[in-house]
mmCIF file of C-alpha atoms in Angstrom:
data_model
loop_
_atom_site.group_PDB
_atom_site.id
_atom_site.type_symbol
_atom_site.label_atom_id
_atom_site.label_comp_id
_atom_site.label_asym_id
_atom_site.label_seq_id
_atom_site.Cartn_x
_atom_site.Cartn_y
_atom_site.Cartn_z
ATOM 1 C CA UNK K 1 26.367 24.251 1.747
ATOM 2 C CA UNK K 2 29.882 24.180 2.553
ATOM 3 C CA UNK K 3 32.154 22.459 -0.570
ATOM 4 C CA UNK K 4 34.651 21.608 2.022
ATOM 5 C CA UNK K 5 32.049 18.908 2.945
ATOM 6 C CA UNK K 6 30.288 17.921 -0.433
ATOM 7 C CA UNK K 7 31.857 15.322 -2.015
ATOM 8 C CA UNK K 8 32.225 13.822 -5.937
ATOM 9 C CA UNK K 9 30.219 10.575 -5.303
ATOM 10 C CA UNK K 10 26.221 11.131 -4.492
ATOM 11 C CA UNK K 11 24.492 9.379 -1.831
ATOM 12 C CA UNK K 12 22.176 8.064 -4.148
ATOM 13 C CA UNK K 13 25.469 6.046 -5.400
ATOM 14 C CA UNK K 14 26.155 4.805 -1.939
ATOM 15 C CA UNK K 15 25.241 2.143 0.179
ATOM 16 C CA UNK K 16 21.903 1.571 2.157
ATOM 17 C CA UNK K 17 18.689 2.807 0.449
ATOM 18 C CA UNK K 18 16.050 3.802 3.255
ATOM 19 C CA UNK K 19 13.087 2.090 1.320
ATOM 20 C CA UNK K 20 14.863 -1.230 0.749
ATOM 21 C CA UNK K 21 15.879 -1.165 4.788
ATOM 22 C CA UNK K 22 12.310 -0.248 5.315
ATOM 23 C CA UNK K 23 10.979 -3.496 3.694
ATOM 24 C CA UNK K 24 14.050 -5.659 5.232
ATOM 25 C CA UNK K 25 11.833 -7.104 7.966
ATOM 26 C CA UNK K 26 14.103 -5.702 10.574
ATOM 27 C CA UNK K 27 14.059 -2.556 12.953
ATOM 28 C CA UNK K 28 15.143 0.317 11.357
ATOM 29 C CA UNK K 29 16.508 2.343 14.235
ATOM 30 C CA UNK K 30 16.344 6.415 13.170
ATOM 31 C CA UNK K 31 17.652 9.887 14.597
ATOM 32 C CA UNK K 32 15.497 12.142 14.099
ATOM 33 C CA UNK K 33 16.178 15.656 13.155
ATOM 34 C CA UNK K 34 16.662 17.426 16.493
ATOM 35 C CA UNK K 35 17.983 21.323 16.756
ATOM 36 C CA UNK K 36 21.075 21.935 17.050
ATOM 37 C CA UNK K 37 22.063 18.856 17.921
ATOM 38 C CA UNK K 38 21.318 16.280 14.433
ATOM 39 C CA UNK K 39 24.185 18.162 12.223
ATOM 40 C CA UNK K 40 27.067 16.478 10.365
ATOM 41 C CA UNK K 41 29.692 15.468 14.044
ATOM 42 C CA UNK K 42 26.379 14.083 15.335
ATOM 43 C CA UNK K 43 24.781 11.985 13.001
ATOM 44 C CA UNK K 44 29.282 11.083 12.260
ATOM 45 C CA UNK K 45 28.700 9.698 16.167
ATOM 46 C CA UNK K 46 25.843 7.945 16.170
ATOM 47 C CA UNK K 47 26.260 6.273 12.973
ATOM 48 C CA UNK K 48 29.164 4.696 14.747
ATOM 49 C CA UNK K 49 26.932 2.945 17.601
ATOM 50 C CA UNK K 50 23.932 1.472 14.657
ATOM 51 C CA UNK K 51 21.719 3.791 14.104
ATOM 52 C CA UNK K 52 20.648 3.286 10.574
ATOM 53 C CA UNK K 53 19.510 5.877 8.929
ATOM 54 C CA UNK K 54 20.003 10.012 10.052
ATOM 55 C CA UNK K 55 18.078 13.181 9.622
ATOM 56 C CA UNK K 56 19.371 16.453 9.740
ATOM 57 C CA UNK K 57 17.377 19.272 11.990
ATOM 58 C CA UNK K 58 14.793 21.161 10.299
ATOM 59 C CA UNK K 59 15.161 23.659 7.460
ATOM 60 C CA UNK K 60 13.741 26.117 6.257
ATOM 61 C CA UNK K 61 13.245 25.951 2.789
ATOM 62 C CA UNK K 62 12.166 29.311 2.123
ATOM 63 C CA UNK K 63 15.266 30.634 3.771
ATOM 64 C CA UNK K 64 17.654 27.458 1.790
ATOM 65 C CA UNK K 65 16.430 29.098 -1.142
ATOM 66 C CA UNK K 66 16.900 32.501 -0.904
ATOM 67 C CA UNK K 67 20.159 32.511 0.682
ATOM 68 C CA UNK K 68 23.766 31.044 0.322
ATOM 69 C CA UNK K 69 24.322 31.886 3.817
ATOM 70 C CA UNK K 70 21.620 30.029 5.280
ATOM 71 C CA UNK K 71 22.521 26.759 2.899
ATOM 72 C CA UNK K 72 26.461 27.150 4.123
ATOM 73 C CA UNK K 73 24.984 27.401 8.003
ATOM 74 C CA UNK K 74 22.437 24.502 7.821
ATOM 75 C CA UNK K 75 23.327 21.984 5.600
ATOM 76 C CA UNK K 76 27.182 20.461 6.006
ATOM 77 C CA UNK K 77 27.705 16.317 4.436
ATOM 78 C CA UNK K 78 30.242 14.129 3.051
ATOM 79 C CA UNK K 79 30.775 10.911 2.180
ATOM 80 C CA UNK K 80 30.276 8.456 5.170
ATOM 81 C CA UNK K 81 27.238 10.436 5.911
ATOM 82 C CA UNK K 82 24.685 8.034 4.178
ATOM 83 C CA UNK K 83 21.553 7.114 4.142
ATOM 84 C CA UNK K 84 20.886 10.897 4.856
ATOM 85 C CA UNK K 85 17.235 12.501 4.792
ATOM 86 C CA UNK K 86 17.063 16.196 4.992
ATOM 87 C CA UNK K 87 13.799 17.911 6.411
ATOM 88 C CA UNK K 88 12.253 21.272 5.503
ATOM 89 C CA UNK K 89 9.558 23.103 6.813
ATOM 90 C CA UNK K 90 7.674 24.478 4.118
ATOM 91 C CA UNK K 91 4.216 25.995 2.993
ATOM 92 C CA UNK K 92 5.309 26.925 -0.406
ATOM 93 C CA UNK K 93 5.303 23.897 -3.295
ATOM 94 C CA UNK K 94 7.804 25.329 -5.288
ATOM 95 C CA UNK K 95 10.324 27.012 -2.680
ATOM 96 C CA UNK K 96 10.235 23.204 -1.699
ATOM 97 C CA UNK K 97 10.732 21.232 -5.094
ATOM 98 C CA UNK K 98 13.396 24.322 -5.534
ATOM 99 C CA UNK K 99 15.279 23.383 -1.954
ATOM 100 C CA UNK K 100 14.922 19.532 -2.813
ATOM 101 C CA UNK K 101 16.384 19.710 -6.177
ATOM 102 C CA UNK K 102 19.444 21.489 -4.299
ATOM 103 C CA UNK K 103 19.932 18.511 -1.995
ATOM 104 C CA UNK K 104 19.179 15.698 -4.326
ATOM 105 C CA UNK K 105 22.715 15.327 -5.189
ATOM 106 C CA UNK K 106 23.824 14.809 -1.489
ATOM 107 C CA UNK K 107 20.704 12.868 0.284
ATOM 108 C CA UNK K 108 18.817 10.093 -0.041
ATOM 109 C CA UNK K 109 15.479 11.708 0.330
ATOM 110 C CA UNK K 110 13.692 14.942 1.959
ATOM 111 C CA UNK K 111 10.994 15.107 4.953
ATOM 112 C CA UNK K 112 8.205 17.136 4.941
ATOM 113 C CA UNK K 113 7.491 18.607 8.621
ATOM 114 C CA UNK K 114 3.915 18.097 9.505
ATOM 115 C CA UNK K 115 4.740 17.855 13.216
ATOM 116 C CA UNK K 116 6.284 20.733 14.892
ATOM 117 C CA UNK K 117 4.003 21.864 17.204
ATOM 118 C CA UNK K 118 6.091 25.626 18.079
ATOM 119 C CA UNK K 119 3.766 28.576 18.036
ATOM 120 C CA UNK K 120 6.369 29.902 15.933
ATOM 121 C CA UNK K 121 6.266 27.315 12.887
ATOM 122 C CA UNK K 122 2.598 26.818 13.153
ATOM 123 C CA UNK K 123 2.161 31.171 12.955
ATOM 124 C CA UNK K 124 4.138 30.943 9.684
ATOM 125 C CA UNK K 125 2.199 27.769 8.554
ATOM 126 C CA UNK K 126 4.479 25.093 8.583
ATOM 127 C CA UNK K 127 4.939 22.019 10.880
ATOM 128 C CA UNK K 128 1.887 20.813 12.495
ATOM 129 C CA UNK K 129 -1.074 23.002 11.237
ATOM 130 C CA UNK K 130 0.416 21.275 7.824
ATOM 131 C CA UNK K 131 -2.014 18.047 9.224
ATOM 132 C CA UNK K 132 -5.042 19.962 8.416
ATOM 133 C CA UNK K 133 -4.244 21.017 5.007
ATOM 134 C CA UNK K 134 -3.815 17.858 2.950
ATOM 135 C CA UNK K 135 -4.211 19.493 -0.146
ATOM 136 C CA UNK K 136 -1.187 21.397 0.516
ATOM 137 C CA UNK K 137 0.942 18.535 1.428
ATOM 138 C CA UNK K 138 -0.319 16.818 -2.122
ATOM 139 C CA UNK K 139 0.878 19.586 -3.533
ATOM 140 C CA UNK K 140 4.221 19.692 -2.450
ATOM 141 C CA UNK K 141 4.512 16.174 -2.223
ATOM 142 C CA UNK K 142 3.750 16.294 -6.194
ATOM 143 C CA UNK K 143 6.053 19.179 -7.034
ATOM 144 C CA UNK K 144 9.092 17.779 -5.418
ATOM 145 C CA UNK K 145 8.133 14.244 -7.898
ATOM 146 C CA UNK K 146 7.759 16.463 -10.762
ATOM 147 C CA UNK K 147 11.363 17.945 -10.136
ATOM 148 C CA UNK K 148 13.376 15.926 -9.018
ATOM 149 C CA UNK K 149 14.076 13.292 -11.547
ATOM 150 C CA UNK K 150 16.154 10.608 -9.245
ATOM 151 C CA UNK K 151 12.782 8.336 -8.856
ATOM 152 C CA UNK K 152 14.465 6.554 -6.326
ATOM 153 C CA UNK K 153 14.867 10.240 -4.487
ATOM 154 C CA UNK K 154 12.354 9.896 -1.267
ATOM 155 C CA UNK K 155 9.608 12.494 -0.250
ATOM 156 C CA UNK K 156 8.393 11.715 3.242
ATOM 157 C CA UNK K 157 6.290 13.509 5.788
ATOM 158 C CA UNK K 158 6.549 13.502 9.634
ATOM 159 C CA UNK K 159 2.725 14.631 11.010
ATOM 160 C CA UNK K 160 0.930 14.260 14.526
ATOM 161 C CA UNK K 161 -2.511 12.778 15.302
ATOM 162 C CA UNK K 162 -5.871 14.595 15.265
ATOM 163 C CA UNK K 163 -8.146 13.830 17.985
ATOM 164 C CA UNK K 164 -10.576 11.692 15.448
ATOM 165 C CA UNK K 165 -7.960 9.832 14.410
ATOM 166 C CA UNK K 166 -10.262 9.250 11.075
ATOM 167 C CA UNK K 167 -9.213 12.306 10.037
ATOM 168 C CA UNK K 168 -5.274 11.324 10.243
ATOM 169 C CA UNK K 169 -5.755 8.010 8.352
ATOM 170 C CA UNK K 170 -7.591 9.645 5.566
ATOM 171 C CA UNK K 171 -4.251 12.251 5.473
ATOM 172 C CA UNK K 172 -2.197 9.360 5.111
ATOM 173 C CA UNK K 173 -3.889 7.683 2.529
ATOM 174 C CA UNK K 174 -3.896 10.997 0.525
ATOM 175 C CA UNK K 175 -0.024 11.408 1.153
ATOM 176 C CA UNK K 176 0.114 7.718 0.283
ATOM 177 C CA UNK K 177 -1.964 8.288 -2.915
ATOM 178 C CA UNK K 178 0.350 11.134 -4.277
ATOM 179 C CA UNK K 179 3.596 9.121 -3.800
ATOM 180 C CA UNK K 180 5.173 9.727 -0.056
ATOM 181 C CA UNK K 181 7.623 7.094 0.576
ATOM 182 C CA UNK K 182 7.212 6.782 4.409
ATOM 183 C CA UNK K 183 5.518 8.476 7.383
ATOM 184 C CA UNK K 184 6.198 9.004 10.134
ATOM 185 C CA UNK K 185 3.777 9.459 13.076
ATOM 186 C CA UNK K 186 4.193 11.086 16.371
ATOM 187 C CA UNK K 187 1.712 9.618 18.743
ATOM 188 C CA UNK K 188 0.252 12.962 20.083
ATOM 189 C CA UNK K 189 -1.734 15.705 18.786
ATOM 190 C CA UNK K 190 -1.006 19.002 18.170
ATOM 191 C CA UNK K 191 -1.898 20.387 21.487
ATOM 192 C CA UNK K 192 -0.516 17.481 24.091
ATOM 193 C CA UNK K 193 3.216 17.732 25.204
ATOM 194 C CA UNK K 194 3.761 15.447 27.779
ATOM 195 C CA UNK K 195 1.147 12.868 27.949
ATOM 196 C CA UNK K 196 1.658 9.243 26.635
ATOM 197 C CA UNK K 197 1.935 8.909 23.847
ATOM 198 C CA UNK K 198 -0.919 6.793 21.831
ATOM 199 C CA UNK K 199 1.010 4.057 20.403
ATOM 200 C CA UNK K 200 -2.890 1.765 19.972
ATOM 201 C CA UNK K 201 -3.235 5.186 17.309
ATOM 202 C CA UNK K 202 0.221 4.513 15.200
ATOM 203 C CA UNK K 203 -0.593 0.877 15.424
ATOM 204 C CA UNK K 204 -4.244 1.432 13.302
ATOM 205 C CA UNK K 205 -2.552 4.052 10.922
ATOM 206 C CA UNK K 206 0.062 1.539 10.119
ATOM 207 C CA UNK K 207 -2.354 -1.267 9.985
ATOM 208 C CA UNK K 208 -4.283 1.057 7.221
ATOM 209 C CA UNK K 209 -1.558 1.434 4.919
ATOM 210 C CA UNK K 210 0.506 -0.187 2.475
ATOM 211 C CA UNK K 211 4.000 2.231 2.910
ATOM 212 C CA UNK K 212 5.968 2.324 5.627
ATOM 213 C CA UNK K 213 4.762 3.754 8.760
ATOM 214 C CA UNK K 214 7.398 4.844 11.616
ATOM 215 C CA UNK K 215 6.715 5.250 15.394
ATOM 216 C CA UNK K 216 7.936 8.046 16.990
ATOM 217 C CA UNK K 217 7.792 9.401 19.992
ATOM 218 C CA UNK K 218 9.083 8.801 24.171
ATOM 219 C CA UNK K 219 11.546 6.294 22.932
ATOM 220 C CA UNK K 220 14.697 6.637 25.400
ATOM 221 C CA UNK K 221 16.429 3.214 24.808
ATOM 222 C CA UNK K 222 16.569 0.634 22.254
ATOM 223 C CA UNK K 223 15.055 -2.166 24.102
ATOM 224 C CA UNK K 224 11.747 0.606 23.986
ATOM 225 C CA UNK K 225 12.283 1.123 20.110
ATOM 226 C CA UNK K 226 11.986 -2.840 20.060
ATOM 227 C CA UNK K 227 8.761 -2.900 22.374
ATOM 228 C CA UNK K 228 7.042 0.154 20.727
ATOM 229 C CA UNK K 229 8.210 -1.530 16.705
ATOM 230 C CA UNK K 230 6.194 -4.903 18.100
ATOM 231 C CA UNK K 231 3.446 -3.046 19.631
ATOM 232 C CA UNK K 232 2.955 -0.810 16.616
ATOM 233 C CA UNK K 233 4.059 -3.007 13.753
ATOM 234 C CA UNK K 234 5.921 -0.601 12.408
ATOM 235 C CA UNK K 235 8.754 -0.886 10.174
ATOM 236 C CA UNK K 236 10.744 1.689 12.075
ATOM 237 C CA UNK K 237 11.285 3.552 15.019
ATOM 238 C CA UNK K 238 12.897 7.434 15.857
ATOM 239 C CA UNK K 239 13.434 9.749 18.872
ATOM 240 C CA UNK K 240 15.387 12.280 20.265
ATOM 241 C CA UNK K 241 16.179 11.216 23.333
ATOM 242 C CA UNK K 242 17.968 7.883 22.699
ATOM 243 C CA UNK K 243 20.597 9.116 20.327
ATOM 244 C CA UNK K 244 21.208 12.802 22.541
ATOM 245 C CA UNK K 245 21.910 10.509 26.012
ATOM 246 C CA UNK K 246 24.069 8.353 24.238
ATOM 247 C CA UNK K 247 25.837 11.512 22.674
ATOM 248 C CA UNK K 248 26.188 13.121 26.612
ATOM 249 C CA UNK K 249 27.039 9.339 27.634
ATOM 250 C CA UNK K 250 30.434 9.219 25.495
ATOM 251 C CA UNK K 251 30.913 12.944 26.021
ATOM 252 C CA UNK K 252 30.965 12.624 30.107
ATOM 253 C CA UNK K 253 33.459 9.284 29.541
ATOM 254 C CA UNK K 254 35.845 10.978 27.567
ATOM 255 C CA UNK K 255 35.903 13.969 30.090
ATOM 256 C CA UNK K 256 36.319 11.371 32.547
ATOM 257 C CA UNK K 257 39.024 9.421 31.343
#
């Protein structure tokens, strides 16, 4: 972490907390972490045009850890950038409780990546094969609680479906059980890419639980964050796609002009 960027006053300190714009009744409109493009001039941008609440791209915790040249390279803040939520990929209970307590002083919360569905992540067990080893995500879940000792510090977990979506509602409820704060759910499983997504599936997982649930997942444009948040009943929607064309949008005009 650069100290050029850190600054005296914590985010916990500092305006919006995610949980109390979860339960706000409203849409909660999200970035989500996106490589190489959800780093500290991007979310800057987009907090500018109302998006409510940024993630940074995906970190490896093991590597945070271990090395001061891998926390200067991925993890740059300040300020203005707040509500922040930093995600790790991890498979290791402490390396994670040891990357969150790092953050803690500079984010509102961590994410758990349960999603990524790269051969690479999944060979070295994190993202998406994370959906099939709920005792592992309790785990971590309850180590970063244990250390961190900012309760209103959030642990949440970003997964995919299973093809008996059973089996995804009973994750949740686990996750739910040991103290997650949100999740949120892609609409896909683990081996589809392009098909549509299954919105009908976020809809019952939300339906089935008492925290917040967010829907993620081919929304390109606010008005289909607004369709998919009434369709789901979820208390929040993030993409990719959305925030990056808006990004290229502004970039092209200012070329232009």
């Amino acid at each position: 972490m650069k100290s050029d960027y850190i600054q005296t006053t914590t985010c916990q300190e500092r305006r919006k907390d995610p949980i109390e714009m979860f339960h706000s009744g409203q849409l909660v409109k999200i970035c989500a972490p996106m490589v190489r493009y959800s780093k500290l001039s991007f979310r800057t941008l987009v907090r500018k045009y109302d998006c409510d609440l940024c993630y940074t791209p995906m970190i490896v915790a093991a590597d945070f850890v271990r090395s001061a040249k891998a926390r200067d390279s991925e993890f740059t803040t300040n300020q203005g950038d707040c509500p922040l939520i930093v995600q790790f990929a991890a498979n290791d209970a402490r390396l994670l409780s040891d990357a969150a307590r790092i953050v803690c002083p500079y984010a509102n919360g961590i994410d758990i990546n349960c999603g990524c569905p790269q051969r690479w992540a999944l060979a070295e067990g994190y993202g998406a094969c994370l959906i099939n080893k709920p005792e592992l995500v309790r785990d971590m879940v309850k180590q970063v609680r244990n250390q961190v000792e900012n309760p209103r510090f959030s642990v949440s977990i970003k997964i995919r479906i299973h093809d008996d979506l059973t089996r995804t509602v009973d994750l949740c409820r686990k996750a739910e059980a040991t103290g997650v704060s949100w999740i949120t759910v892609h609409g896909r499983t683990v081996e589809e890419r392009h098909q549509p997504v299954h919105y009908e599936a976020i809809k019952i997982i939300k339906e089935s639980m008492s925290i917040p649930i967010v829907a993620n997942g081919d929304i390109r444009s606010l008005k289909e964050a607004e369709n998919v948040w009434h369709t789901t009943g979820t208390d929040g929607t993030t993409d990719y796609f959305n925030w990056s064309e808006l990004v290229q949008l502004l970039l092209c005009h200012h070329l232009i002009h």
